[in-house]
Amino acid sequence: MKIKLIADSGGSKADWSLVAGDQSWHYKTLGISPYFLDAKQIQELLEKELLPQLPPELKIDEIFYYGTGCLQPKSVLIMQTALKAVWPLAAVDVKHDLMAAARALCGREPGVASILGTGGNSCYYDGKEIVKNNPGLGFILGDEASGAYLGKKLLQLYMYKSFDEELRARFDAQYNTNNDEILENVYRKPMANRYLAGFAPFLSENRGHYLIENILEDSFNEFFFNHIYKYSESWTHPLHFTGSIAWNFQDVLKELCELYELQLGKILRSPMEGLIAYHQ
């Protein structure tokens, strides 16, 4: 019986499952992005955070890694190098996180699959392959409605002094930060996308405030306009979503699908359950 290690990694966190037959064990580490980390840094992260959690007696035969940033050959090579350095005898298959979403959400049926987590992306999946993809472009140029994008919009309004007195007091009490510290984290420190996404929970906790609702409505509308509408299949196939942002703001997704007369499919917090079923 082959022992399989399945990974689904976003920009903030990574979910790992060790699968042996019909049994599985689950683990978490920090997110891994080959855009920001080289092979040696990823290897060190795995050895520090994941290896101590795994049963040492189990020999891993196959690794199926799905991760953010793993679309370009250079990024795939970085991940393969890091994984082979930790598990030299295992067969390694690296694919981008969009394929994880497509397989977990659609299985072997066609549909439009979208990720809304720290970052954002979408595709049309024909049941076997991703045949259309409108790229997310990252948190600076795109990633509309992602955690990083929502955090960026929130900080913009905070720093432009657009918050009313009550909302500003809530923000200051929760984060105790200032403009200089925000700019330092965004422009000088690594993992700015993860830093920005860390402010997304504030929107969830302050639903009902007009400014928060405006940010959500505008951001999700931009995602639909720039991504969902680019697929003609969106009007004939279900729209599936995964990721923490999709999960926490699924009421916004439902309202938009009803408004635009689109068929809403699954909304999953994480693709892992679907990936385990797919690889079993």
XYZ file of N, CA, C and O in Angstrom, residues 27-188:
648
model
N -2.196 17.797 8.976
C -1.195 18.678 9.572
C -1.280 20.067 8.940
O -1.855 20.232 7.869
N -0.668 21.028 9.618
C -0.639 22.401 9.098
C 0.758 22.985 9.243
O 1.485 22.679 10.194
N 1.133 23.837 8.283
C 2.354 24.629 8.380
C 2.052 26.028 7.848
O 0.950 26.293 7.362
N 3.035 26.888 7.904
C 2.920 28.173 7.236
C 2.777 27.957 5.730
O 3.206 26.934 5.191
N 2.170 28.920 5.060
C 2.046 28.841 3.619
C 3.397 28.928 2.932
O 4.356 29.482 3.476
N 3.475 28.370 1.735
C 4.724 28.337 0.972
C 4.468 28.936 -0.408
O 3.543 28.516 -1.100
N 5.271 29.909 -0.785
C 5.174 30.480 -2.118
C 6.557 30.563 -2.742
O 7.445 31.242 -2.206
N 6.796 29.869 -3.866
C 8.103 29.956 -4.532
C 8.381 31.314 -5.155
O 9.481 31.549 -5.650
N 7.383 32.209 -5.134
C 7.638 33.592 -5.543
C 8.516 34.304 -4.515
O 9.305 35.179 -4.853
N 8.348 33.939 -3.231
C 9.002 34.656 -2.148
C 10.093 33.850 -1.448
O 10.922 34.412 -0.749
N 10.086 32.520 -1.614
C 11.060 31.660 -0.944
C 11.814 30.836 -1.985
O 11.222 30.371 -2.965
N 13.122 30.631 -1.767
C 13.871 29.758 -2.670
C 13.808 28.322 -2.150
O 13.232 28.035 -1.100
N 14.413 27.389 -2.891
C 14.310 25.970 -2.548
C 14.891 25.672 -1.169
O 14.327 24.870 -0.409
N 16.005 26.297 -0.842
C 16.642 26.055 0.457
C 15.754 26.547 1.596
O 15.611 25.860 2.629
N 15.151 27.703 1.441
C 14.269 28.234 2.479
C 13.033 27.353 2.656
O 12.574 27.130 3.778
N 12.497 26.843 1.553
C 11.340 25.954 1.637
C 11.726 24.647 2.311
O 10.993 24.125 3.161
N 12.883 24.119 1.958
C 13.363 22.894 2.600
C 13.477 23.083 4.116
O 13.032 22.233 4.898
N 14.054 24.197 4.530
C 14.214 24.473 5.959
C 12.868 24.599 6.655
O 12.690 24.127 7.787
N 11.893 25.230 5.974
C 10.554 25.358 6.552
C 9.923 23.980 6.750
O 9.331 23.697 7.803
N 10.049 23.117 5.761
C 9.471 21.770 5.857
C 10.132 20.962 6.966
O 9.453 20.254 7.725
N 11.437 21.063 7.061
C 12.166 20.304 8.085
C 11.846 20.811 9.489
O 11.809 20.032 10.450
N 11.573 22.091 9.605
C 11.267 22.665 10.920
C 9.813 22.472 11.318
O 9.515 22.136 12.476
N 8.882 22.647 10.370
C 7.465 22.687 10.720
C 6.701 21.398 10.443
O 5.775 21.052 11.185
N 7.061 20.686 9.364
C 6.268 19.513 8.991
C 6.866 18.201 9.469
O 6.155 17.368 10.044
N 8.158 17.998 9.238
C 8.773 16.714 9.580
C 8.529 16.287 11.029
O 8.222 15.114 11.282
N 8.647 17.200 12.014
C 8.413 16.767 13.401
C 6.991 16.279 13.669
O 6.755 15.572 14.649
N 6.033 16.656 12.807
C 4.652 16.235 13.004
C 4.358 14.858 12.409
O 3.407 14.189 12.817
N 5.175 14.421 11.442
C 4.885 13.195 10.718
C 5.362 11.964 11.491
O 6.409 12.002 12.146
N 4.621 10.845 11.396
C 5.076 9.601 12.023
C 6.385 9.143 11.381
O 6.429 8.904 10.167
N 7.462 9.025 12.151
C 8.776 8.717 11.552
C 8.846 7.331 10.925
O 9.691 7.082 10.060
N 7.945 6.418 11.338
C 8.013 5.051 10.827
C 7.389 4.904 9.439
O 7.585 3.887 8.766
N 6.616 5.911 8.995
C 5.951 5.812 7.703
C 6.859 6.329 6.582
O 7.361 7.452 6.646
N 7.035 5.528 5.562
C 7.839 5.918 4.403
C 6.902 6.476 3.334
O 5.964 5.805 2.898
N 7.130 7.700 2.926
C 6.268 8.354 1.931
C 6.684 7.942 0.525
O 7.853 8.077 0.141
N 5.723 7.417 -0.227
C 6.003 6.951 -1.584
C 5.711 8.006 -2.643
O 6.435 8.103 -3.634
N 4.632 8.772 -2.449
C 4.218 9.758 -3.447
C 3.841 11.067 -2.765
O 3.210 11.057 -1.706
N 4.221 12.173 -3.390
C 3.851 13.497 -2.887
C 3.089 14.225 -3.989
O 3.583 14.361 -5.121
N 1.884 14.662 -3.657
C 1.085 15.474 -4.577
C 0.982 16.863 -3.953
O 0.259 17.059 -2.975
N 1.745 17.771 -4.509
C 1.812 19.129 -3.949
C 1.072 20.101 -4.852
O 1.378 20.227 -6.042
N 0.085 20.789 -4.281
C -0.651 21.834 -4.982
C -0.360 23.146 -4.257
O -0.624 23.262 -3.049
N 0.155 24.138 -4.974
C 0.532 25.342 -4.254
C 0.396 26.625 -5.046
O 0.471 26.640 -6.280
N 0.216 27.707 -4.317
C 0.186 29.025 -4.924
C 1.523 29.309 -5.595
O 2.592 28.914 -5.105
N 1.485 29.951 -6.738
C 2.710 30.308 -7.451
C 3.305 29.196 -8.289
O 4.322 29.405 -8.950
N 2.689 28.007 -8.300
C 3.281 26.864 -9.001
C 2.721 26.702 -10.415
O 2.367 25.591 -10.831
N 2.626 27.809 -11.115
C 2.155 27.777 -12.497
C 3.326 27.849 -13.470
O 3.329 27.184 -14.504
N 4.345 28.630 -13.128
C 5.509 28.782 -13.996
C 6.508 27.647 -13.766
O 6.690 27.194 -12.632
N 7.172 27.170 -14.833
C 8.144 26.077 -14.692
C 9.229 26.355 -13.650
O 9.646 25.437 -12.934
N 9.681 27.594 -13.552
C 10.724 27.933 -12.577
C 10.232 27.686 -11.154
O 10.967 27.132 -10.315
N 8.981 28.066 -10.862
C 8.423 27.872 -9.527
C 8.210 26.393 -9.232
O 8.439 25.933 -8.101
N 7.763 25.645 -10.249
C 7.579 24.196 -10.078
C 8.912 23.539 -9.735
O 8.998 22.681 -8.849
N 9.986 23.944 -10.419
C 11.315 23.380 -10.174
C 11.785 23.684 -8.750
O 12.378 22.818 -8.087
N 11.512 24.894 -8.276
C 11.892 25.253 -6.905
C 11.209 24.318 -5.910
O 11.843 23.787 -4.988
N 9.910 24.096 -6.095
C 9.171 23.225 -5.177
C 9.643 21.781 -5.291
O 9.818 21.098 -4.264
N 9.860 21.291 -6.509
C 10.336 19.921 -6.684
C 11.692 19.721 -6.008
O 11.928 18.707 -5.336
N 12.569 20.696 -6.161
C 13.901 20.615 -5.554
C 13.808 20.551 -4.037
O 14.486 19.738 -3.392
N 12.957 21.396 -3.458
C 12.805 21.422 -2.007
C 12.204 20.123 -1.482
O 12.684 19.554 -0.490
N 11.166 19.630 -2.151
C 10.503 18.401 -1.699
C 11.413 17.186 -1.841
O 11.457 16.323 -0.953
N 12.166 17.102 -2.944
C 13.085 15.986 -3.139
C 14.244 16.027 -2.151
O 14.798 14.982 -1.789
N 14.607 17.230 -1.706
C 15.679 17.347 -0.715
C 15.239 16.757 0.625
O 16.063 16.195 1.365
N 13.955 16.861 0.939
C 13.443 16.338 2.201
C 13.062 14.864 2.077
O 13.296 14.065 2.983
N 12.457 14.487 0.918
C 12.024 13.109 0.692
C 12.634 12.614 -0.624
O 11.948 12.550 -1.663
N 13.916 12.256 -0.638
C 14.616 11.941 -1.899
C 14.083 10.705 -2.621
O 14.265 10.583 -3.838
N 13.420 9.796 -1.928
C 12.956 8.559 -2.551
C 11.503 8.630 -3.027
O 11.014 7.693 -3.664
N 10.823 9.706 -2.714
C 9.405 9.817 -3.074
C 9.240 10.350 -4.496
O 10.033 11.166 -4.970
N 8.182 9.890 -5.171
C 7.789 10.468 -6.456
C 7.052 11.778 -6.175
O 6.151 11.812 -5.333
N 7.446 12.848 -6.846
C 6.915 14.180 -6.546
C 6.159 14.733 -7.745
O 6.689 14.762 -8.864
N 4.924 15.159 -7.511
C 4.107 15.785 -8.546
C 3.669 17.155 -8.033
O 2.997 17.245 -7.002
N 4.074 18.220 -8.721
C 3.770 19.590 -8.288
C 2.820 20.239 -9.279
O 3.102 20.270 -10.487
N 1.711 20.732 -8.775
C 0.763 21.472 -9.602
C 0.319 22.710 -8.835
O 0.441 22.778 -7.611
N -0.226 23.682 -9.569
C -0.626 24.921 -8.910
C -1.930 24.727 -8.136
O -2.676 23.759 -8.343
N -2.194 25.646 -7.223
C -3.337 25.492 -6.320
C -4.670 25.573 -7.048
O -5.695 25.117 -6.529
N -4.669 26.113 -8.253
C -5.915 26.184 -9.009
C -6.377 24.783 -9.422
O -7.577 24.494 -9.453
N -5.434 23.909 -9.738
C -5.799 22.531 -10.050
C -6.349 21.830 -8.809
O -7.274 21.007 -8.908
N -5.808 22.158 -7.646
C -6.355 21.604 -6.405
C -7.805 22.018 -6.234
O -8.672 21.195 -5.896
N -8.081 23.284 -6.471
C -9.453 23.774 -6.349
C -10.364 23.101 -7.360
O -11.474 22.661 -7.027
N -9.902 22.980 -8.597
C -10.722 22.386 -9.654
C -11.053 20.933 -9.347
O -12.208 20.498 -9.454
N -10.042 20.156 -8.946
C -10.269 18.739 -8.658
C -11.123 18.546 -7.409
O -11.980 17.660 -7.365
N -10.891 19.368 -6.389
C -11.651 19.229 -5.148
C -13.102 19.674 -5.312
O -14.017 19.057 -4.751
N -13.314 20.741 -6.059
C -14.659 21.311 -6.199
C -15.485 20.613 -7.276
O -16.681 20.370 -7.101
N -14.850 20.300 -8.384
C -15.587 19.771 -9.535
C -15.475 18.260 -9.676
O -16.296 17.658 -10.380
N -14.462 17.655 -9.041
C -14.244 16.231 -9.231
C -13.893 15.952 -10.671
O -12.888 16.431 -11.177
N -14.749 15.189 -11.337
C -14.536 14.892 -12.757
C -15.653 15.450 -13.615
O -15.923 14.960 -14.711
N -16.300 16.497 -13.106
C -17.365 17.182 -13.832
C -16.882 18.583 -14.226
O -16.067 19.185 -13.521
N -17.378 19.154 -15.323
C -16.973 20.512 -15.708
C -17.574 21.570 -14.792
O -18.655 21.380 -14.219
N -16.871 22.674 -14.643
C -17.372 23.779 -13.835
C -16.364 24.908 -13.785
O -15.225 24.772 -14.234
N -16.783 26.035 -13.226
C -15.901 27.181 -13.002
C -15.467 27.142 -11.542
O -16.306 27.146 -10.639
N -14.175 27.049 -11.312
C -13.627 26.947 -9.958
C -12.812 28.191 -9.631
O -11.999 28.635 -10.443
N -13.033 28.740 -8.435
C -12.327 29.958 -8.021
C -11.739 29.784 -6.628
O -12.322 29.109 -5.780
N -10.595 30.408 -6.436
C -9.952 30.468 -5.119
C -10.049 31.893 -4.610
O -9.688 32.838 -5.309
N -10.548 32.037 -3.390
C -10.527 33.330 -2.711
C -10.010 33.094 -1.300
O -10.764 32.789 -0.378
N -8.694 33.180 -1.160
C -8.039 33.041 0.127
C -7.135 34.237 0.332
O -7.552 35.374 0.107
N -5.887 33.997 0.711
C -4.925 35.096 0.774
C -4.795 35.745 -0.599
O -4.732 36.964 -0.723
N -4.759 34.916 -1.647
C -4.766 35.391 -3.029
C -6.047 34.971 -3.716
O -6.966 34.440 -3.084
N -6.114 35.198 -5.019
C -7.313 34.849 -5.763
C -6.972 34.351 -7.152
O -5.966 34.751 -7.742
N -7.828 33.454 -7.674
C -7.626 32.933 -9.015
C -8.909 32.242 -9.446
O -9.805 32.011 -8.631
N -9.003 31.901 -10.725
C -10.206 31.257 -11.227
C -9.880 30.507 -12.509
O -8.857 30.755 -13.150
N -10.767 29.567 -12.891
C -10.559 28.815 -14.117
C -11.860 28.156 -14.560
O -12.809 28.026 -13.783
N -11.874 27.734 -15.827
C -12.900 26.797 -16.291
C -12.226 25.446 -16.447
O -11.197 25.305 -17.111
N -12.799 24.429 -15.804
C -12.257 23.070 -15.744
C -13.228 22.146 -16.461
O -14.434 22.160 -16.160
N -12.734 21.371 -17.425
C -13.633 20.556 -18.239
C -13.898 19.165 -17.669
O -14.515 18.319 -18.313
N -13.443 18.923 -16.447
C -13.585 17.618 -15.811
C -12.293 16.836 -15.792
O -12.145 15.881 -15.031
N -11.313 17.272 -16.615
C -9.997 16.644 -16.650
C -8.874 17.672 -16.529
O -7.924 17.478 -15.791
N -9.010 18.739 -17.289
C -7.950 19.745 -17.345
C -8.520 21.146 -17.180
O -9.706 21.382 -17.445
N -7.653 22.067 -16.773
C -8.001 23.481 -16.775
C -7.814 23.986 -18.198
O -6.694 23.974 -18.723
N -8.891 24.388 -18.837
C -8.808 24.784 -20.247
C -8.868 26.304 -20.427
O -8.524 26.809 -21.493
N -9.319 27.010 -19.393
C -9.312 28.473 -19.434
C -8.915 28.994 -18.060
O -9.372 28.491 -17.042
N -8.056 30.012 -18.057
C -7.616 30.602 -16.791
C -7.396 32.097 -16.984
O -6.614 32.499 -17.841
N -8.117 32.879 -16.207
C -7.880 34.318 -16.188
C -7.036 34.605 -14.955
O -7.534 34.488 -13.830
N -5.760 34.912 -15.091
C -4.835 34.905 -13.958
C -5.174 35.918 -12.880
O -5.761 36.964 -13.122
N -4.758 35.575 -11.636
C -5.019 36.445 -10.491
C -4.150 37.698 -10.465
O -4.543 38.711 -9.920
N -2.938 37.618 -10.990
C -1.978 38.733 -11.124
C -1.319 39.163 -9.822
O -0.506 40.082 -9.816
N -1.638 38.521 -8.697
C -1.000 38.895 -7.445
C -1.661 40.085 -6.779
O -2.459 40.804 -7.373
N -1.299 40.312 -5.508
C -2.036 41.292 -4.712
C -1.782 42.738 -5.130
O -2.562 43.627 -4.780
N -0.722 43.006 -5.858
C -0.454 44.389 -6.284
C -1.282 44.734 -7.524
O -1.933 45.778 -7.579
N -1.286 43.847 -8.510
C -1.976 44.127 -9.776
C -3.396 43.566 -9.821
O -4.200 44.016 -10.635
N -3.704 42.589 -9.002
C -5.018 41.954 -9.104
C -5.458 41.311 -7.812
O -5.465 41.948 -6.773
N -5.820 40.018 -7.893
C -6.315 39.259 -6.735
C -7.549 39.893 -6.108
O -7.717 39.902 -4.881
N -8.427 40.424 -6.944
C -9.641 41.071 -6.433
C -10.400 40.132 -5.495
O -10.531 38.944 -5.761
N -10.895 40.680 -4.397
C -11.699 39.979 -3.393
C -10.901 38.960 -2.577
O -11.474 38.235 -1.769
N -9.590 38.901 -2.761
C -8.768 38.024 -1.926
C -8.539 38.667 -0.563
O -8.852 39.849 -0.350
N -7.964 37.902 0.364
C -7.665 38.455 1.678
C -6.699 39.618 1.611
O -6.879 40.633 2.281
N -5.654 39.470 0.779
C -4.672 40.550 0.637
C -5.308 41.786 0.021
O -5.016 42.917 0.416
N -6.182 41.590 -0.961
C -6.852 42.706 -1.634
C -7.793 43.426 -0.664
O -7.808 44.661 -0.595
N -8.567 42.654 0.099
C -9.486 43.263 1.067
C -8.715 44.014 2.142
O -9.107 45.111 2.554
N -7.598 43.412 2.611
C -6.779 44.092 3.607
C -6.191 45.376 3.069
O -6.121 46.396 3.772
N -5.769 45.358 1.799
C -5.217 46.560 1.161
C -6.258 47.661 1.098
O -5.973 48.831 1.423
N -7.487 47.314 0.694
C -8.554 48.304 0.611
C -8.877 48.884 1.986
O -9.122 50.095 2.133
N -8.896 48.024 2.985
C -9.175 48.478 4.353
C -8.108 49.459 4.833
O -8.425 50.532 5.384
N -6.843 49.120 4.611
C -5.752 49.987 5.055
C -5.723 51.304 4.285
O -5.375 52.352 4.845
N -6.077 51.250 3.007
C -6.156 52.491 2.230
C -7.117 53.474 2.894
O -6.789 54.653 3.104
N -8.316 53.004 3.217
C -9.330 53.888 3.795
C -8.936 54.336 5.196
O -9.223 55.474 5.587
N -8.268 53.454 5.928
C -7.792 53.824 7.262
C -6.750 54.940 7.165
O -6.824 55.946 7.886
N -5.793 54.782 6.253
C -4.712 55.753 6.147
C -5.155 57.045 5.477
O -4.564 58.102 5.704
N -6.217 56.969 4.662
C -6.789 58.173 4.072
C -7.743 58.892 5.021
O -8.355 59.897 4.657
N -7.879 58.335 6.253
C -8.758 58.909 7.275
C -10.231 58.931 6.823
O -10.959 59.889 7.075
N -10.625 57.854 6.154
C -12.014 57.743 5.702
C -12.902 57.025 6.718
O -14.119 56.987 6.553
N -12.303 56.426 7.752
C -13.090 55.764 8.791
C -13.828 56.809 9.619
O -13.294 57.899 9.873
N -15.035 56.470 10.062
C -15.679 57.336 11.047
C -15.036 57.063 12.415
O -14.220 56.134 12.575
N -15.390 57.869 13.400
C -14.730 57.796 14.706
C -14.890 56.426 15.353
O -13.941 55.877 15.936
N -16.074 55.843 15.246
C -16.331 54.555 15.888
C -15.513 53.429 15.252
O -14.887 52.622 15.957
N -15.487 53.380 13.915
C -14.761 52.321 13.235
C -13.256 52.464 13.455
O -12.551 51.466 13.641
N -12.765 53.699 13.468
C -11.335 53.920 13.707
C -10.941 53.469 15.118
O -9.882 52.877 15.321
N -11.810 53.724 16.079
C -11.533 53.309 17.459
C -11.457 51.786 17.554
O -10.585 51.236 18.242
N -12.353 51.091 16.856
C -12.325 49.629 16.853
C -11.027 49.112 16.220
O -10.388 48.183 16.735
N -10.652 49.733 15.106
C -9.439 49.315 14.404
C -8.206 49.540 15.271
O -7.355 48.654 15.400
N -8.100 50.712 15.860
C -6.937 51.042 16.693
C -6.841 50.127 17.897
O -5.737 49.712 18.297
N -7.978 49.806 18.487
C -7.980 48.928 19.657
C -7.528 47.518 19.288
O -6.867 46.840 20.087
N -7.860 47.085 18.089
C -7.551 45.711 17.677
C -6.125 45.557 17.173
O -5.476 44.546 17.442
N -5.611 46.568 16.462
C -4.316 46.403 15.805
C -3.200 47.277 16.376
O -2.026 46.977 16.162
N -3.528 48.363 17.036
C -2.514 49.215 17.662
C -1.337 49.471 16.717
O -0.182 49.202 17.027
N -1.636 50.015 15.548
C -0.602 50.267 14.557
C -0.659 51.726 14.113
O -1.450 52.521 14.638
N 0.162 52.105 13.171
C 0.173 53.477 12.647
C 0.651 53.430 11.199
O 1.078 52.381 10.694
N 0.595 54.579 10.523
C 0.939 54.632 9.109
C 2.367 54.181 8.828
O 2.628 53.452 7.861
N 3.309 54.598 9.664
C 4.706 54.234 9.442
C 4.904 52.724 9.530
O 5.621 52.129 8.710
N 4.278 52.112 10.509
C 4.408 50.663 10.681
C 3.761 49.905 9.518
O 4.301 48.916 9.030
N 2.622 50.384 9.068
C 1.939 49.759 7.931
C 2.816 49.836 6.688
O 3.014 48.839 5.984
N 3.351 51.018 6.382
C 4.201 51.181 5.203
C 5.465 50.326 5.293
O 5.920 49.777 4.286
N 6.022 50.208 6.490
C 7.203 49.369 6.697
C 6.901 47.915 6.348
O 7.684 47.239 5.674
N 5.756 47.427 6.809
C 5.384 46.029 6.564
C 5.034 45.769 5.106
O 5.303 44.679 4.587
N 4.432 46.744 4.451
C 4.004 46.542 3.064
C 5.171 46.677 2.094
O 5.294 45.885 1.145
N 6.052 47.653 2.321
C 7.071 47.962 1.314
C 8.477 47.488 1.645
O 9.321 47.400 0.746
N 8.737 47.152 2.891
C 10.109 46.797 3.254
C 10.271 45.374 3.785
O 11.351 44.801 3.688
